[in-house]
Coordinates of C-alpha atoms in Angstrom, one line a residue:
S19 CA 107.7 116.3 100.6
T20 CA 107.9 114.3 97.0
S21 CA 110.0 112.3 95.3
R22 CA 113.4 113.4 93.9
S23 CA 112.7 117.1 96.0
G24 CA 116.1 116.5 97.9
S25 CA 114.5 115.1 100.8
T26 CA 116.7 112.4 101.7
T27 CA 119.6 115.1 101.9
F28 CA 117.5 116.7 104.1
S29 CA 116.5 113.3 106.4
S30 CA 120.0 112.6 106.5
I31 CA 120.9 116.0 108.0
L32 CA 117.8 115.5 110.6
S33 CA 118.8 112.7 111.8
S34 CA 122.3 113.5 112.7
L35 CA 120.5 115.0 116.0
S36 CA 121.9 112.2 118.2
S37 CA 118.6 112.3 120.1
S38 CA 116.5 111.7 117.1
F39 CA 115.6 108.6 115.6
L40 CA 114.0 108.5 111.8
H41 CA 111.5 106.6 110.0
Y42 CA 113.2 107.0 106.1
E43 CA 110.0 106.5 103.9
P44 CA 107.8 104.3 105.6
L45 CA 104.7 104.7 103.0
D46 CA 106.0 103.1 99.7
D47 CA 102.0 101.2 99.2
N48 CA 100.9 104.7 98.3
S49 CA 103.5 105.6 95.4
T50 CA 100.9 103.9 93.6
R51 CA 97.9 106.1 94.1
S52 CA 97.2 109.2 94.2
L53 CA 97.6 111.5 97.1
T54 CA 93.6 112.0 97.3
D55 CA 93.0 108.3 97.0
P56 CA 90.9 107.4 100.7
Q57 CA 93.5 104.4 100.8
T58 CA 96.2 106.8 100.9
T59 CA 94.5 108.4 103.9
T60 CA 93.6 105.3 105.7
F61 CA 97.1 103.8 105.4
T62 CA 99.1 107.3 106.3
R63 CA 96.7 106.9 109.5
D64 CA 97.4 103.3 110.4
V65 CA 100.7 103.3 109.5
T66 CA 102.0 107.1 111.3
D67 CA 100.0 106.0 114.6
K68 CA 102.3 103.0 114.9
L69 CA 105.9 105.0 114.2
L70 CA 104.9 107.6 116.3
S71 CA 104.6 105.4 119.5
C72 CA 107.4 102.9 117.9
N73 CA 104.8 100.2 118.0
Y74 CA 107.4 97.8 115.6
T75 CA 105.8 94.7 116.7
T76 CA 102.1 95.5 115.2
I77 CA 103.6 96.7 111.6
D78 CA 103.1 93.7 109.5
L79 CA 106.7 92.0 109.1
E80 CA 106.5 91.0 105.3
Y81 CA 105.7 94.7 104.8
L82 CA 108.3 95.9 107.3
K83 CA 110.9 93.6 104.9
H84 CA 109.7 95.1 101.4
I85 CA 110.2 98.5 102.3
Y86 CA 113.4 97.8 104.3
F87 CA 115.2 96.1 100.8
K88 CA 113.4 98.1 98.3
N89 CA 113.5 101.6 100.5
H90 CA 116.8 101.3 102.5
Y91 CA 114.4 102.2 105.2
L92 CA 116.4 101.0 108.5
R93 CA 119.3 101.4 106.5
R94 CA 118.8 104.7 106.5
N95 CA 118.2 105.2 110.5
N96 CA 121.9 105.6 111.7
K97 CA 120.8 104.5 115.1
V98 CA 120.5 100.8 113.6
S99 CA 121.8 100.6 110.3
G100 CA 124.8 99.1 111.9
I101 CA 123.3 96.0 112.5
C102 CA 121.5 96.5 109.5
R103 CA 124.8 96.7 107.4
K104 CA 126.0 93.9 109.7
K105 CA 123.4 91.6 108.3
R106 CA 121.3 92.1 105.2
E107 CA 119.8 88.6 104.8
K108 CA 116.4 88.1 105.2
V109 CA 116.8 85.5 108.1
N110 CA 117.9 85.7 111.6
N111 CA 117.9 90.0 110.5
P112 CA 118.1 92.0 113.7
C113 CA 116.7 95.0 111.5
F114 CA 113.4 93.0 111.7
N115 CA 112.8 91.9 115.5
Q116 CA 110.0 93.7 115.9
T117 CA 110.3 94.5 119.3
L118 CA 113.7 94.7 119.1
M119 CA 113.2 98.3 116.8
S120 CA 110.4 98.9 119.3
E121 CA 112.8 99.0 122.5
L122 CA 115.1 101.1 120.2
C123 CA 112.9 103.7 118.9
I124 CA 111.4 104.6 122.4
K125 CA 114.8 105.7 123.6
Y126 CA 115.1 108.7 121.3
P127 CA 112.5 111.6 122.3
Y128 CA 112.9 112.8 118.6
Q129 CA 110.8 110.7 116.1
M130 CA 111.2 111.9 112.6
I131 CA 109.5 110.7 109.2
K132 CA 110.8 111.6 105.7
Y133 CA 107.1 111.3 103.4
V134 CA 107.2 112.0 100.0
H135 CA 103.5 110.1 99.4
V136 CA 101.7 111.7 101.9
S137 CA 99.8 115.4 101.7
L138 CA 99.5 118.1 104.7
A139 CA 96.0 117.1 104.2
Q140 CA 96.8 113.5 106.0
V141 CA 99.0 114.7 108.6
E142 CA 98.0 117.7 109.5
H143 CA 95.2 116.5 112.5
Y144 CA 98.3 115.3 114.3
L145 CA 99.3 119.0 115.4
D146 CA 96.1 119.2 117.5
E147 CA 96.4 115.9 118.8
Y148 CA 100.5 115.6 119.7
A149 CA 101.4 119.0 121.6
N150 CA 104.8 118.3 120.4
F151 CA 104.0 117.1 116.9
K152 CA 105.7 119.6 113.6
I153 CA 105.9 119.3 109.9
I154 CA 108.4 120.4 107.5
W155 CA 107.0 121.0 104.3
L156 CA 110.2 121.0 102.4
V157 CA 109.6 121.9 98.2
R158 CA 111.9 122.5 95.2
D159 CA 111.4 124.0 92.0
P160 CA 109.1 121.2 90.1
R161 CA 111.5 122.0 87.2
A162 CA 114.7 121.2 89.3
V163 CA 112.6 118.0 90.5
W164 CA 110.7 117.2 86.6
Y165 CA 115.0 117.0 85.7
S166 CA 115.8 114.4 88.2
R167 CA 113.2 112.4 87.3
I168 CA 112.8 111.8 84.1
K169 CA 116.8 110.8 84.4
K170 CA 114.8 107.6 86.7
S171 CA 113.4 105.0 84.8
W172 CA 111.7 104.0 87.8
C173 CA 110.4 107.0 88.3
L174 CA 109.2 107.6 84.7
S175 CA 106.8 104.2 85.1
R176 CA 104.9 105.3 88.0
I177 CA 102.8 108.2 89.4
C178 CA 106.1 109.5 89.7
G179 CA 106.8 110.5 85.8
D180 CA 103.5 112.3 85.9
L181 CA 104.0 115.8 85.5
E182 CA 100.2 116.5 86.2
R183 CA 100.3 115.0 89.2
L184 CA 103.4 116.8 90.1
C185 CA 101.7 119.9 90.0
E186 CA 98.3 118.8 91.3
S187 CA 100.3 117.1 94.7
Y188 CA 102.5 121.2 94.7
Q189 CA 99.1 123.2 94.2
I190 CA 97.1 120.6 97.0
N191 CA 100.3 121.5 99.5
W192 CA 100.1 125.0 99.2
D193 CA 96.3 126.2 100.2
I194 CA 97.3 123.7 103.0
S195 CA 100.7 125.3 104.2
E196 CA 99.0 129.0 103.7
R197 CA 96.4 127.7 106.7
L198 CA 98.9 126.0 109.1
R199 CA 101.2 129.3 108.1
R200 CA 99.0 131.7 109.7
V201 CA 96.9 129.3 111.9
K202 CA 100.0 127.0 113.5
P203 CA 103.6 129.2 112.8
E204 CA 104.8 127.3 115.2
S205 CA 104.4 123.8 114.5
F206 CA 104.8 124.2 110.8
L207 CA 107.7 125.5 108.8
K208 CA 108.1 125.8 105.1
L209 CA 111.4 125.4 103.6
R210 CA 112.7 125.7 100.3
F211 CA 115.5 123.6 99.4
E212 CA 117.2 126.1 97.5
D213 CA 117.8 128.0 99.9
F214 CA 118.5 125.6 102.3
Q215 CA 121.5 125.1 99.5
A216 CA 122.4 128.2 99.3
R217 CA 122.5 129.3 103.1
P218 CA 123.2 125.9 104.9
F219 CA 124.0 126.6 108.4
Q220 CA 121.5 129.5 108.3
E221 CA 118.9 127.5 107.2
G222 CA 120.3 125.0 109.6
D223 CA 120.3 127.3 112.9
R224 CA 116.0 128.5 111.6
I225 CA 115.2 124.5 112.2
T226 CA 116.7 123.8 115.5
K227 CA 115.0 126.7 116.7
F228 CA 111.7 125.9 115.0
L229 CA 112.1 122.5 116.1
G230 CA 113.2 123.8 119.6
I231 CA 116.4 122.0 119.8
K232 CA 119.3 123.9 121.6
D233 CA 122.2 122.4 120.7
S234 CA 123.0 122.3 117.1
A235 CA 126.2 121.2 116.9
D236 CA 125.5 117.7 115.5
I237 CA 123.3 119.4 112.3
S238 CA 126.4 122.0 111.8
S239 CA 128.8 119.0 112.0
H240 CA 126.9 117.0 109.6
I241 CA 126.5 119.8 107.1
A242 CA 130.1 120.9 107.5
L243 CA 130.6 117.0 106.1
L244 CA 128.1 117.4 103.3
Y245 CA 130.4 120.5 102.1
K246 CA 133.4 118.5 102.2
K247 CA 131.8 115.2 100.3
T248 CA 129.1 116.3 97.9
N249 CA 129.8 119.7 96.8
F250 CA 126.9 120.3 98.4
T251 CA 125.9 123.9 97.3
T252 CA 127.3 123.8 93.6
R253 CA 126.1 120.3 92.5
K254 CA 124.7 120.0 88.8
D255 CA 121.1 121.0 88.4
W256 CA 118.4 121.3 85.3
R257 CA 120.2 124.9 84.3
N258 CA 123.6 123.5 84.1
D259 CA 121.6 121.4 81.2
M260 CA 119.1 123.7 79.0
I261 CA 119.6 122.7 76.1
E262 CA 118.7 118.8 77.0
F263 CA 116.2 120.0 79.5
D264 CA 114.5 123.0 77.5
S265 CA 111.4 121.5 76.2
S266 CA 110.4 120.1 79.3
R267 CA 111.2 122.8 81.3
K268 CA 108.4 125.0 79.5
K269 CA 106.3 122.4 80.5
V270 CA 106.5 122.2 83.8
E271 CA 106.1 126.1 83.8
V272 CA 103.0 125.5 81.9
A273 CA 101.2 123.1 84.0
C274 CA 103.1 124.3 87.4
G275 CA 103.3 128.2 86.8
G276 CA 100.4 129.1 89.1
V277 CA 102.5 127.2 92.4
M278 CA 106.1 127.8 91.3
H279 CA 104.5 131.9 91.0
N280 CA 103.2 131.4 95.0
L281 CA 106.5 129.6 95.9
G282 CA 108.7 132.3 94.5
Y283 CA 110.2 130.4 91.6
I284 CA 108.8 132.3 88.8

């Protein structure tokens, strides 16, 4: 997915599965580089290989601490968040015990990685290398993404605040998604956040079937909780702020018009 696309909400739903272990945004270094930068590809491969095998012992400890405190990396994982919340300090924190993290991780059959600084091109090869590897590409209306981004000062000062790069990433992933949809339909799923927001239980069922999970009770319960806590299906978005956002909306429609049409947004 991409930053400010609803991916945190979506990942919390997948993380609610009792059999899943979530790796939340482990590639923060990519946030300062283009998706087409060779360093992005190399770093993505190195970290992903380690996470898929639960090999925390070879992940640089200082980097693990960096993403923990910046991105709430392990605190977003409800399988270990309890011990992370109890000890937030940098010294003697169980979350930085790499051997313990590896042992906990390997207990869960489903390893789920939430990416926002990666293109499909950098992970699609795993579909051939792992028989059970699957990709869910979560997309959101670029106008909604941009509306959310321009309200975050931290985003505007980074690549996150570059509209041209946003549209470029959508186009790169769209082209690859069309091929994967044709040749790997059992391993690739495109999901629009708006569809999930409008029909959460139906889309939740579609996701569990795609993942091959027979018991969807965990996901259904978490979706029901989102309804209750966050008013999930009716929360305010860019369409309710048209006067303030109008000029920016037009810029997004011009810059991202082609891929927005392909995704059914215009």
